[in-house]
XYZ file of C-alpha atoms in Angstrom:
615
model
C -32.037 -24.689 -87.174
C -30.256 -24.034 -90.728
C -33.664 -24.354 -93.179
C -32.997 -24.539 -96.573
C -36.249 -23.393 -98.580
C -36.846 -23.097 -102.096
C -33.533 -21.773 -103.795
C -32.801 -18.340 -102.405
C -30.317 -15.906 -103.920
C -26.841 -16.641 -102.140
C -25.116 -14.020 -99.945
C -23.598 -10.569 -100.835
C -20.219 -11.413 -99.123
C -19.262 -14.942 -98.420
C -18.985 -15.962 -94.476
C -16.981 -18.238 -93.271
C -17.851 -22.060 -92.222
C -18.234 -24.721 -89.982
C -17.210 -27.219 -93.022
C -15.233 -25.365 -97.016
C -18.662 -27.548 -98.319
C -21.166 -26.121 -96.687
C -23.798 -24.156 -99.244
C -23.945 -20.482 -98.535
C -27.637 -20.827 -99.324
C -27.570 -21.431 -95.521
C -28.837 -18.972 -93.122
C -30.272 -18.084 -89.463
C -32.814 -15.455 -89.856
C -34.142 -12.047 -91.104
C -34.221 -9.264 -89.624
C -37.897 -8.287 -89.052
C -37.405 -5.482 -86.390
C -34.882 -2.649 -85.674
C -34.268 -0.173 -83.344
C -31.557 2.003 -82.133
C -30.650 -0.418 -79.511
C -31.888 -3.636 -80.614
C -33.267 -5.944 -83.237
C -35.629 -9.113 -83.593
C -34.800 -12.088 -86.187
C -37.396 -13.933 -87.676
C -35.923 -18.320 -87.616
C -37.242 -21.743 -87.527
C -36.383 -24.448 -85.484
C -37.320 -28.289 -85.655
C -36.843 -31.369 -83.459
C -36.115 -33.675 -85.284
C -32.293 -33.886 -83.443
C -30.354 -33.519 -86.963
C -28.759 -30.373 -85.909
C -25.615 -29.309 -84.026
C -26.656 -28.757 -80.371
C -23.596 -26.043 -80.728
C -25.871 -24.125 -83.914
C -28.826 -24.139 -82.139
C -30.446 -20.775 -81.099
C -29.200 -20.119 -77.137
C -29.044 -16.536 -75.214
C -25.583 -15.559 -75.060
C -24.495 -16.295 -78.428
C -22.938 -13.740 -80.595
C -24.398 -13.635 -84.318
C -23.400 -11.050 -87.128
C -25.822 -9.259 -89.835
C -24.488 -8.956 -92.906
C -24.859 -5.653 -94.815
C -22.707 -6.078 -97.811
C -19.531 -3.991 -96.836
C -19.959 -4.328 -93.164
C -21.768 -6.922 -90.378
C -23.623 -5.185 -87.221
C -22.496 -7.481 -84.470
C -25.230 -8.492 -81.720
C -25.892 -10.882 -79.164
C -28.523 -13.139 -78.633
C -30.706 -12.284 -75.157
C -33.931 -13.905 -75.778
C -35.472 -16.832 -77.987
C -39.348 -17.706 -78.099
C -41.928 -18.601 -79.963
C -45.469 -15.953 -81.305
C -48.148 -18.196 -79.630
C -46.323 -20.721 -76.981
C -47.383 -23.443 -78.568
C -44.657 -26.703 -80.598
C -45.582 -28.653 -83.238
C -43.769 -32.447 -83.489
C -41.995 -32.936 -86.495
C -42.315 -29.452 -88.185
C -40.339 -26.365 -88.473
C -41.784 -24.131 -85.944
C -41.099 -20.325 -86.650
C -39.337 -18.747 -83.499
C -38.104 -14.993 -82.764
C -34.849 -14.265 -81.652
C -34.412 -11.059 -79.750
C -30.758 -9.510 -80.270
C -28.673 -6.709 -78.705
C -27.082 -4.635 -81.444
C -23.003 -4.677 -80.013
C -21.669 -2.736 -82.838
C -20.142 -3.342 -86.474
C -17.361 -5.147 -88.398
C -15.789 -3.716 -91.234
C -13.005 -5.560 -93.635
C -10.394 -4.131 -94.818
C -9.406 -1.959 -98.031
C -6.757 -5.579 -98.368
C -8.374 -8.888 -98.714
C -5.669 -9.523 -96.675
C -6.176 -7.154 -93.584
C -8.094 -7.781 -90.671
C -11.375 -6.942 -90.103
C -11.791 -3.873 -87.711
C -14.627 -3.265 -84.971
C -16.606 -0.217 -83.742
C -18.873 0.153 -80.800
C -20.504 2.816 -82.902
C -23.240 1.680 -85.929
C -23.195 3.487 -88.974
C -25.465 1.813 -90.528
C -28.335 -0.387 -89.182
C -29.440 -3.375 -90.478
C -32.621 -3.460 -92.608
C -35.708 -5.612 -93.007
C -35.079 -8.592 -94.377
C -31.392 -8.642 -93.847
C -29.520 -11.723 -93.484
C -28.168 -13.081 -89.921
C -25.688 -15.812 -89.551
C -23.456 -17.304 -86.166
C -20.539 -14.548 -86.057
C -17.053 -15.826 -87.547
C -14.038 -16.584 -86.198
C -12.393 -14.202 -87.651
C -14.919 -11.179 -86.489
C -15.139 -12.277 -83.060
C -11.324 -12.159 -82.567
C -11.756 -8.400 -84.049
C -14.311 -7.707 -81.574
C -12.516 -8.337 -78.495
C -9.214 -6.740 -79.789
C -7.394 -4.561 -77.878
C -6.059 -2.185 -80.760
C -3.312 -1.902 -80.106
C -2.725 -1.782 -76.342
C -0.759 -4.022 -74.454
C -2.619 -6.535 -73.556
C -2.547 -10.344 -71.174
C -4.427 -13.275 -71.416
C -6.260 -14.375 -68.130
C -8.834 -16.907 -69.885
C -10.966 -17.472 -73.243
C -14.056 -16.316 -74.183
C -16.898 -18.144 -72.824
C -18.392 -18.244 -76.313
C -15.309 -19.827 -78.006
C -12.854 -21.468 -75.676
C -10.146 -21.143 -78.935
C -10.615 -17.363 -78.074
C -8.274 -16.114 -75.411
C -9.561 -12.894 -73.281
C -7.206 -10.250 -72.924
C -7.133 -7.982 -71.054
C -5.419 -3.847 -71.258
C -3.222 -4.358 -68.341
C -2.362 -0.764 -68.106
C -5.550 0.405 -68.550
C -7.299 -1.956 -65.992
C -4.763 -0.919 -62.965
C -4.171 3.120 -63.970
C -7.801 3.844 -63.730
C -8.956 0.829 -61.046
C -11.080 -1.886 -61.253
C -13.423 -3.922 -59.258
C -13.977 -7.614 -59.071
C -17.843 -8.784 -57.667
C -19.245 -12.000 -57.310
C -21.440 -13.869 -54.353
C -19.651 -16.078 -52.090
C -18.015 -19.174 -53.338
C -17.748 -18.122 -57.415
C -13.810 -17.417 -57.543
C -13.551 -14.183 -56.952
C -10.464 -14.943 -54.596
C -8.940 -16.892 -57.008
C -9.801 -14.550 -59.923
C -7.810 -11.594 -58.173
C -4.763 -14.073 -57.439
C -4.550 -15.117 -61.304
C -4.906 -10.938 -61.652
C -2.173 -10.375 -59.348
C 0.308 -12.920 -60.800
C -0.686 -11.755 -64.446
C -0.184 -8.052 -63.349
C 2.919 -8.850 -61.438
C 4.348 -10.317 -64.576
C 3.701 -7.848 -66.486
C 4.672 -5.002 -64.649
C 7.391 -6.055 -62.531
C 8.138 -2.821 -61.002
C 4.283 -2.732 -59.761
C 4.145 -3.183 -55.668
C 1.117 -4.421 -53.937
C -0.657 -4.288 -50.768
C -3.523 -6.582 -50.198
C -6.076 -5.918 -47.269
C -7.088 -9.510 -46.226
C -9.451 -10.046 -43.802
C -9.475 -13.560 -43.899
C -5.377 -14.945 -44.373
C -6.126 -16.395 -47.913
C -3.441 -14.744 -50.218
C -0.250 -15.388 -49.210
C -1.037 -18.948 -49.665
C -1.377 -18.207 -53.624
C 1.099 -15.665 -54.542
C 4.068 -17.764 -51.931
C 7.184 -17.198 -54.037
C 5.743 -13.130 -54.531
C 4.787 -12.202 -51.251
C 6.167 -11.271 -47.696
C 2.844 -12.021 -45.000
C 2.194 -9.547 -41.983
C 0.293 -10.265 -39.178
C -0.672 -9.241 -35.502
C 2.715 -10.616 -34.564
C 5.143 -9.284 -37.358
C 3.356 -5.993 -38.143
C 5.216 -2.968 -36.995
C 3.178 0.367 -37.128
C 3.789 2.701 -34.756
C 1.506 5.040 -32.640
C 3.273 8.013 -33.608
C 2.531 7.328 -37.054
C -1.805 7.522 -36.558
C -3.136 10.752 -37.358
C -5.629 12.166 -34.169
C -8.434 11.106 -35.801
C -6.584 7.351 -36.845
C -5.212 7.729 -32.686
C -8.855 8.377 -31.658
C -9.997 5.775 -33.387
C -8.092 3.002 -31.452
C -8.180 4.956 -28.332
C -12.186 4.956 -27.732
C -11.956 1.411 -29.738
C -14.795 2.098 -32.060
C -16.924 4.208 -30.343
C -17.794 7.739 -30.707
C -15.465 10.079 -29.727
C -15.703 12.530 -26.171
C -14.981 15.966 -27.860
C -13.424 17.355 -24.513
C -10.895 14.230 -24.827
C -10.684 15.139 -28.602
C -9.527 18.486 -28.150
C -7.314 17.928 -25.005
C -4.969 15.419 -27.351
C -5.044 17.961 -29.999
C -3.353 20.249 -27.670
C -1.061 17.780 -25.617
C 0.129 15.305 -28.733
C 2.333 18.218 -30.346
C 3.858 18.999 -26.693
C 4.723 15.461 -25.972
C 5.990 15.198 -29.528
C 8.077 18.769 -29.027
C 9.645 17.144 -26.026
C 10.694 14.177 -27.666
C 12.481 16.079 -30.378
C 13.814 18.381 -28.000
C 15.774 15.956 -25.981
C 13.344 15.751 -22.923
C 13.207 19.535 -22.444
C 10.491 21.708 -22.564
C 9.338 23.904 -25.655
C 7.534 26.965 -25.334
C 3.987 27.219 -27.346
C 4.185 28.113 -31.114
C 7.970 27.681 -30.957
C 7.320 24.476 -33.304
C 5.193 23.379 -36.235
C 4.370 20.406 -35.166
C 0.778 19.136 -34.963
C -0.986 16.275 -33.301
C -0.921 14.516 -37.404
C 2.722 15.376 -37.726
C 4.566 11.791 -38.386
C 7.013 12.311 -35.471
C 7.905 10.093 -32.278
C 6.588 10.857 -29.042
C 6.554 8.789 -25.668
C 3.658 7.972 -23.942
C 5.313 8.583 -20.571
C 5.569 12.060 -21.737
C 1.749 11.967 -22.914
C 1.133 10.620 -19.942
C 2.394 13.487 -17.696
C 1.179 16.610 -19.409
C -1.920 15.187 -18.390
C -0.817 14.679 -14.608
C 0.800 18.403 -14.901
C -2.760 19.929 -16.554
C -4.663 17.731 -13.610
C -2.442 19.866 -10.773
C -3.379 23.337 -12.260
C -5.551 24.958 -10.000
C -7.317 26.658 -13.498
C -7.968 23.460 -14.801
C -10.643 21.837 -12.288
C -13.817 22.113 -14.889
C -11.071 19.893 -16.964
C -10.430 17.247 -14.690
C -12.823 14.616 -15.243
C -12.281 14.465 -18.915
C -8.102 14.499 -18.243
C -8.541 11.412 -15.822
C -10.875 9.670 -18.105
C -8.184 10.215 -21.195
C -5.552 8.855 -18.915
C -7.095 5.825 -18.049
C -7.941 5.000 -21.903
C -4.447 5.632 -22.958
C -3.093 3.511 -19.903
C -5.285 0.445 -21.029
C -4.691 0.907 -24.497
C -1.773 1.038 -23.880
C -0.967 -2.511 -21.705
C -3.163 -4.308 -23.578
C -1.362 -7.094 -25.632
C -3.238 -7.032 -28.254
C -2.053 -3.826 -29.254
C 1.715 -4.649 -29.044
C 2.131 -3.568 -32.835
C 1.438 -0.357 -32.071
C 2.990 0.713 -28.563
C 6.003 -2.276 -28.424
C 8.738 -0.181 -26.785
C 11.080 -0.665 -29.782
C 8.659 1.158 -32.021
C 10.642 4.703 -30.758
C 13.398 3.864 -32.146
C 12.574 2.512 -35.066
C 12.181 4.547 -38.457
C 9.861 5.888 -40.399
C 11.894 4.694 -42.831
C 12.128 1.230 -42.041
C 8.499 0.882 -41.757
C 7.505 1.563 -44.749
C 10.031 -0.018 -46.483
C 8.531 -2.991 -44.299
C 5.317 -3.011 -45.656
C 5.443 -1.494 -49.378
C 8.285 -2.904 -50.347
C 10.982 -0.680 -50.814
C 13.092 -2.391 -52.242
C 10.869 -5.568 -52.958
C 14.104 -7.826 -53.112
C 11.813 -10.213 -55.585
C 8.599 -9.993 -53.289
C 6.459 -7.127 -54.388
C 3.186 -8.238 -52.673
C 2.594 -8.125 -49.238
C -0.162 -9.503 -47.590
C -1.410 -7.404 -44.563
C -3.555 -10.119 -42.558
C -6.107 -8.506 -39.699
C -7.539 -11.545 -38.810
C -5.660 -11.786 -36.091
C -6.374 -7.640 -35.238
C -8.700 -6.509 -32.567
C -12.463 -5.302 -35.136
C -11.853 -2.191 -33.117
C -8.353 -1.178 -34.661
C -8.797 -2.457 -38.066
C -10.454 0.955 -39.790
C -7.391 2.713 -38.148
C -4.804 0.785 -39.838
C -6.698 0.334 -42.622
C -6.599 4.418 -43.218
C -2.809 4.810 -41.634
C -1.909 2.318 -45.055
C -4.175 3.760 -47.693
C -3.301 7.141 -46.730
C 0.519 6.311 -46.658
C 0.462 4.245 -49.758
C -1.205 7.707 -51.385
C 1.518 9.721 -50.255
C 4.290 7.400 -51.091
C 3.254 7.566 -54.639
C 2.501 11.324 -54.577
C 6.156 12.191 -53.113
C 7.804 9.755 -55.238
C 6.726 11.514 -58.359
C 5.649 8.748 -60.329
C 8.294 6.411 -59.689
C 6.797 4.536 -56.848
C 3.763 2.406 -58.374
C 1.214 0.807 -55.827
C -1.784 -1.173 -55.990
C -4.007 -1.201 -53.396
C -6.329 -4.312 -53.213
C -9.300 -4.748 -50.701
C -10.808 -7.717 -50.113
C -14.275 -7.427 -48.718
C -14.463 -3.657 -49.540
C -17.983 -3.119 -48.426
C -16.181 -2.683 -44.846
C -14.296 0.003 -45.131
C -16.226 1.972 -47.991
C -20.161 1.098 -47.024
C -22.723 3.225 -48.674
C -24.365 4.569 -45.576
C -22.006 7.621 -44.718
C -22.452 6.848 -40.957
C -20.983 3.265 -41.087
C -17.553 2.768 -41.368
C -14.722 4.893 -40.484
C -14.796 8.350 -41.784
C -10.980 8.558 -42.654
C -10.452 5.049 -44.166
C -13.257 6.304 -46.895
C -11.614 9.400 -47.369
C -8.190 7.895 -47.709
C -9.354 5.269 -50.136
C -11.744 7.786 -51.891
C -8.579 9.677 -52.359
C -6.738 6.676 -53.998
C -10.235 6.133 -56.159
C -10.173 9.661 -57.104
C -6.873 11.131 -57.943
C -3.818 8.221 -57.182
C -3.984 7.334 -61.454
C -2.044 10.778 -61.447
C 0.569 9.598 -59.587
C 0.798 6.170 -59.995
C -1.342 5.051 -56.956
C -4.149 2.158 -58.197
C -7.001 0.432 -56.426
C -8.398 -2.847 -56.629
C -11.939 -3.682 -55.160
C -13.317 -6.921 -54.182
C -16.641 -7.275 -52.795
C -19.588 -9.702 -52.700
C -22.093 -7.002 -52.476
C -22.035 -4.161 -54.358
C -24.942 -3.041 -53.196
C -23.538 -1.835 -50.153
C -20.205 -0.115 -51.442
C -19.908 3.095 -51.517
C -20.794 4.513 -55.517
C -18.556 6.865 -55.578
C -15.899 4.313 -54.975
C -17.441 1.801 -57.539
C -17.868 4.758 -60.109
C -13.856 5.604 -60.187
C -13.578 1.869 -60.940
C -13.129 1.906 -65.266
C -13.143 -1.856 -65.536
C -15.412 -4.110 -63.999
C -15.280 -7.987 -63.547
C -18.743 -8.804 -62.481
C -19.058 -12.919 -61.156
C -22.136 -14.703 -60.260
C -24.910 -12.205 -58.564
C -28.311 -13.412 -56.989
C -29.232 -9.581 -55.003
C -31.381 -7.751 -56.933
C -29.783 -4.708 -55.574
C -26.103 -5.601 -56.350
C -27.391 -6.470 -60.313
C -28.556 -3.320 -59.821
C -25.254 -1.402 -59.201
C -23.447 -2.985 -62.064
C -26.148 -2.379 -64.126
C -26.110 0.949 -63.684
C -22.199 1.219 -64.471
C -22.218 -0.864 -67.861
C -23.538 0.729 -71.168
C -26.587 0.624 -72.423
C -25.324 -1.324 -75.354
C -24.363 -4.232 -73.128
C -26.898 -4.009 -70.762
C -28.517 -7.498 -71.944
C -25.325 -9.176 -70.722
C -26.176 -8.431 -67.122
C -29.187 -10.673 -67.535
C -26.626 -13.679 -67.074
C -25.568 -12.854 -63.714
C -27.974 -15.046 -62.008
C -26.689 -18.283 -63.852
C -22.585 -17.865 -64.452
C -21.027 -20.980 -63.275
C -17.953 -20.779 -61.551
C -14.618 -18.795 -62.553
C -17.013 -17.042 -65.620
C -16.868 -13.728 -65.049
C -18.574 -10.704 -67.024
C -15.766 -7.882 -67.533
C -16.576 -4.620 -68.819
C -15.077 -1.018 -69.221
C -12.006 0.392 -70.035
C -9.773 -2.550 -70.063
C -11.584 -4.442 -72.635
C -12.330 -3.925 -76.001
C -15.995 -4.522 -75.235
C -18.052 -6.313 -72.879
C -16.889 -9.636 -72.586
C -17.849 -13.027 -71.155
C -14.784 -14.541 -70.209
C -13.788 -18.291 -67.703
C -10.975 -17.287 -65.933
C -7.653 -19.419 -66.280
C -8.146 -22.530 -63.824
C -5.138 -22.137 -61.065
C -3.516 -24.883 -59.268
C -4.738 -26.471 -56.634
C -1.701 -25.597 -54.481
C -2.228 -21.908 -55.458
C -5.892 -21.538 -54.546
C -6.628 -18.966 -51.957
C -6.708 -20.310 -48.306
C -5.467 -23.593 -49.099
C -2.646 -24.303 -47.501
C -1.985 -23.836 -43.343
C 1.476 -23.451 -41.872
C 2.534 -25.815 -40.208
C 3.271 -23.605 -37.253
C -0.406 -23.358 -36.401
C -0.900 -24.943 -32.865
C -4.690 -25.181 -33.712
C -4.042 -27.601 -36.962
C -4.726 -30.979 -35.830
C -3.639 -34.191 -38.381
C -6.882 -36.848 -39.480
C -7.509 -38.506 -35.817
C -6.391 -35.929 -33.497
C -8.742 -34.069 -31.110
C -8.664 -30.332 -30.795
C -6.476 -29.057 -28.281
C -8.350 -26.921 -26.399
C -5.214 -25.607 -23.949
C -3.252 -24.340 -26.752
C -6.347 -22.594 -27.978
C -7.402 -20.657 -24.624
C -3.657 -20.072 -23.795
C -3.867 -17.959 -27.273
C -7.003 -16.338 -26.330
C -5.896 -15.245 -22.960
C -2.662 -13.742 -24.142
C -4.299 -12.228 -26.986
C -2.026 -14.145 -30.005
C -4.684 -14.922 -32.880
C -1.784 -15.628 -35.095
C 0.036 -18.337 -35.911
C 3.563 -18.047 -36.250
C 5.232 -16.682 -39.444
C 6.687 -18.703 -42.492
C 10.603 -17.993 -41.706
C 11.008 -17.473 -45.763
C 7.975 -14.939 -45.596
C 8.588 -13.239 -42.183
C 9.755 -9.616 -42.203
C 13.478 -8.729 -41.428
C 12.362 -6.397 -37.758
C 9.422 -8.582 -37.088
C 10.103 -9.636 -33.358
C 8.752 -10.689 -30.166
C 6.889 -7.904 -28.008
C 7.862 -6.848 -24.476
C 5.215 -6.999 -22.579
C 7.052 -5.695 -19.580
C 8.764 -2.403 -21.111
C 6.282 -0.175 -22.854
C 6.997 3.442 -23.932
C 8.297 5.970 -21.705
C 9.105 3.729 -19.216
C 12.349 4.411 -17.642
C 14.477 1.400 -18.487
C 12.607 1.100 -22.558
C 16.059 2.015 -23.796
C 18.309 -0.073 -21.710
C 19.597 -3.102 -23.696
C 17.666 -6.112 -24.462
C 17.185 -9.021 -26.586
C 13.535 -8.296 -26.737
C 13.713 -4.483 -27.705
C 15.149 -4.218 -30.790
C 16.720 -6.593 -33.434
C 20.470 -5.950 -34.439
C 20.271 -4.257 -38.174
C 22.898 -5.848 -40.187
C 24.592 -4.846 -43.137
C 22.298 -7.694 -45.215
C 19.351 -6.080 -43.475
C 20.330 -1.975 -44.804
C 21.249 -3.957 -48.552
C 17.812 -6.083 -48.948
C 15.516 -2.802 -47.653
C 18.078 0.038 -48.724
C 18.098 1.496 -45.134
C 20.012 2.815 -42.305
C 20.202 3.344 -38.634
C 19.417 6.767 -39.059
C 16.994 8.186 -36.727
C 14.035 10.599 -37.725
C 14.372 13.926 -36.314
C 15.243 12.834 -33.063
C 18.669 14.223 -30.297
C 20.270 11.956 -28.762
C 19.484 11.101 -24.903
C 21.962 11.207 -22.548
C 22.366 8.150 -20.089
């Protein structure tokens, strides 16, 4: 590809070689077109197999123009040749079809670095001189100026280049990770999560995994909860959130709607009253208030609203609320919400459960809903975002939360009547305004295409993986710049762990290879050895264990003891709330709290706004 014909005048400033003995006669192309955007290089090219493979014209290479006291920086998106045809054994002129990046500039010291701009000053002419981009000027490219920055691979054009990253930058305003199934992008967000964790190591996270993956990679960060550890209690759900689960899924009866907006602040009155009753408007409690109520007393305002004479043209609607809340209620998969030791738990203790408070060295939990009924995972989903929003919001700063959501499509879709209105608004919340206070969200989704864009537009920094849907290219064509919009045209071909990352938390688009993890670190590697359903090499499936677990509702295996939560405990399924004897003593109600318990999550047996009972 380097032609060397007749004896042309040597370069204006000298560019640095393969080999000190190379001739600086040696060049690439000419410029023979120029736009705003874009440029066209004039080149030859032979067969005759003397030349590096490496030198060789190829789309995605970076080249620089020189211009004397500066070098426009572009990047190679197209190679052909006027005519289609090849001659054997000649130089056959090509064109080379480059997207103009932006420019290098040297310093006023021979010894300073060379400094890059997005912005051109000055385009390159006719005629002007184009040559594979140094070392040097591809290091100043990608530099960060300045800002802190981490290493998470190289550069996919120079594996001697690392790619760093702004780490600030990329979790304060958001970012998203996309990619088709089966490119990395499960292992790209654990090598994110460790890199972030290190360098932040006040930074707490909360990943939403729908399919048990991460807690296998981050194991000496992260604390796992499942169906059988998690510990969210009813009281907690806001109406809407409470709705949610109570007509599992469906749409809501607006009669049933408005009769627990009127009964959910009297049962929760009661409660903090001591059992006695309140008059109306003596309180300000409302049916989203975070305080404990019994379902026993739920339960009879409706019986006492069913024996008013006024209230026949209510009835129907009051029995058919009573029976929901009843089933809801005994149904075993639901035990992490209505567990009769949930009233006497904290708020406090909760969510120092799940976020972290202190982390005591584990900063990550893993919140697994595999093993949750589909018809209460938008309701927990929303009860977490929207906590984790005001967490950071009360704390003033102090408390700083990532939020990370693994198949995000399902909570944030881009039709407005899919999904569940509250998780999007709780998330979109988070998206919108949580870089104020210290709240970040991660998104990780295999099609774009059907996330909300509102969500994907709040994200500043974008890792974009292998894409095949015209649709998803699409999206994240639409987000980068114009200036980089060539790069997208190597979705369709990225091989695995290469990744396209673009926004604020790079210096400019870059094509990066993630770092390669361990194998014992990949995502969904490992099982625990707990799980009844893994069988060892020989071993037939045991069918028993597996319908036993379906019929009592436990999708989970058991919990790592070094990764189980301190008040994670076995549900009664004979005591639920309000039943008479929930408080009576019990092995199964409540877990002692001991003094190593109130030192690891800085909490005590306080209770939240409640009077004692007597008896």
């Amino acid at each position: 590809m380097y032609v060397e014909r007749g004896n042309p005048p040597g370069e204006a400033t000298s560019q640095e070689r393969r080999e000190a003995q190379q001739s600086d006669h040696r060049i690439l192309g000419h410029v023979v077109r120029c736009d705003g955007a874009r440029a066209v290089l004039a080149a030859f090219a032979g067969d005759d197999g003397t030349d590096d493979p490496a030198e060789r014209w190829t789309v995605g290479r970076m080249i620089s123009i020189n211009l004397g006291t500066s070098r426009t920086v572009g990047l190679v998106y197209g190679v052909g040749k006027p005519g289609h045809d090849w001659k054997t054994g000649e130089l056959n002129p090509i064109e080379v079809e480059v997207e103009l990046v932006g420019e290098v500039r040297d310093g006023a010291l021979p010894s300073a670095r060379p400094v890059f701009d997005r912005g051109i000053t000055r385009y390159p002419h006719v005629g002007a001189h184009a040559h594979r981009i140094r070392s040097r000027d591809l290091e100043a490219v990608y530099d960060l100026a300045g800002r802190r920055g981490i290493a998470i691979g190289h550069l996919s054009q120079d594996e001697e280049i690392a790619a760093n990253i702004a780490i600030e930058d990329t979790l304060s305003r958001h970012f998203a990770v996309v990619g088709t199934t089966g490119v990395g992008k499960s292992t790209a967000v654990s090598l994110l999560m460790r890199k972030a964790i290190a360098a932040c190591p006040d930074l707490r996270i909360l990943i939403l995994d729908p399919h048990n993956e991460f807690a296998a990679s981050l194991p000496e960060h992260s604390v796992r909860i499942d169906s059988s550890t998690l510990d969210l209690p009813f009281w907690m759900f806001r109406l809407e959130e409470f709705a949610e689960v109570l007509f599992r899924g469906r749409e809501t009866i607006p009669e049933e709607m408005d009769l627990l907006r009127d009964i959910i602040p009297l049962a929760k009155a009661i409660y903090r009253n001591g059992g006695s009753h309140v008059r109306r408007g003596t309180d300000t409690i409302t049916a989203d208030t975070p305080v404990p109520y019994r379902i026993a007393d739920l339960l009879k305002q409706i019986d006492d609203r069913i024996g008013l004479l006024e209230g026949k043209t209510d009835r129907p609607a009051l029995r058919s609320l009573r029976v929901r809340i009843e089933q809801i209620a005994a149904d075993p998969r639901y035990r992490f919400m209505f567990n009769s030791r949930l009233i006497e738990d904290t708020i406090h203790q909760t969510i120092g459960n799940i976020f972290r408070v202190p982390h005591g060295g584990r900063p990550v939990t893993c919140f697994e809903m595999a093993g949750l009924p589909s018809e209460v995972v938008n309701a927990v989903c929303s009860v977490l975002a929207r906590l984790a929003f005001d967490l950071a919001l009360l704390s003033e700063g102090r408390l700083k939360l990532l939020v990370m959501c693994e198949e995000a499509h399902r909570y944030m879709p881009a039709n407005s009547r899919q999904g569940f209105a509250p998780t999007r608004e709780a998330l979109a919340r988070i998206a919108k305004e949580g870089r104020k206070y210290g709240c970040f969200l991660g998104i990780v989704t295999q099609r774009p295409g059907e996330l909300d864009p509102t969500i994907l537009s709040q994200c500043s920094t974008v890792f974009a993986m292998r894409l095949a849907n015209e649709q998803d290219k699409a999206i994240i064509r639409s987000a980068i710049s114009d200036s980089s919009a060539s790069s997208l045209s190597f979705l369709s071909s990225m091989g695995q762990r290469e990744a396209i990352a673009f926004g604020e938390g790079v210096a400019t688009t870059m094509r990066l290879k993630f770092e390669k993890l361990d194998k014992r670190l990949l995502p969904g590697q490992q099982r625990s050895s707990a799980d009844p359903t893994a069988i060892a090499p020989g071993q037939d499936v045991d069918l028993a264990a597996i319908v036993n677990r379906l019929r009592t509702g436990s999708a989970q295996q058991a919990t790592a003891p070094e990764t189980s939560l301190m008040f994670a405990g076995s549900a009664d399924a004979t005591s639920q709330p309000g039943d008479p004897d929930y408080r009576r003593s019990s092995s199964l109600l409540r877990r002692p709290v001991t003094d190593e318990a109130e030192q690891r999550y800085g909490l005590k047996p306080t209770t939240f706004g409640m009077r004692p009972h007597n008896g």
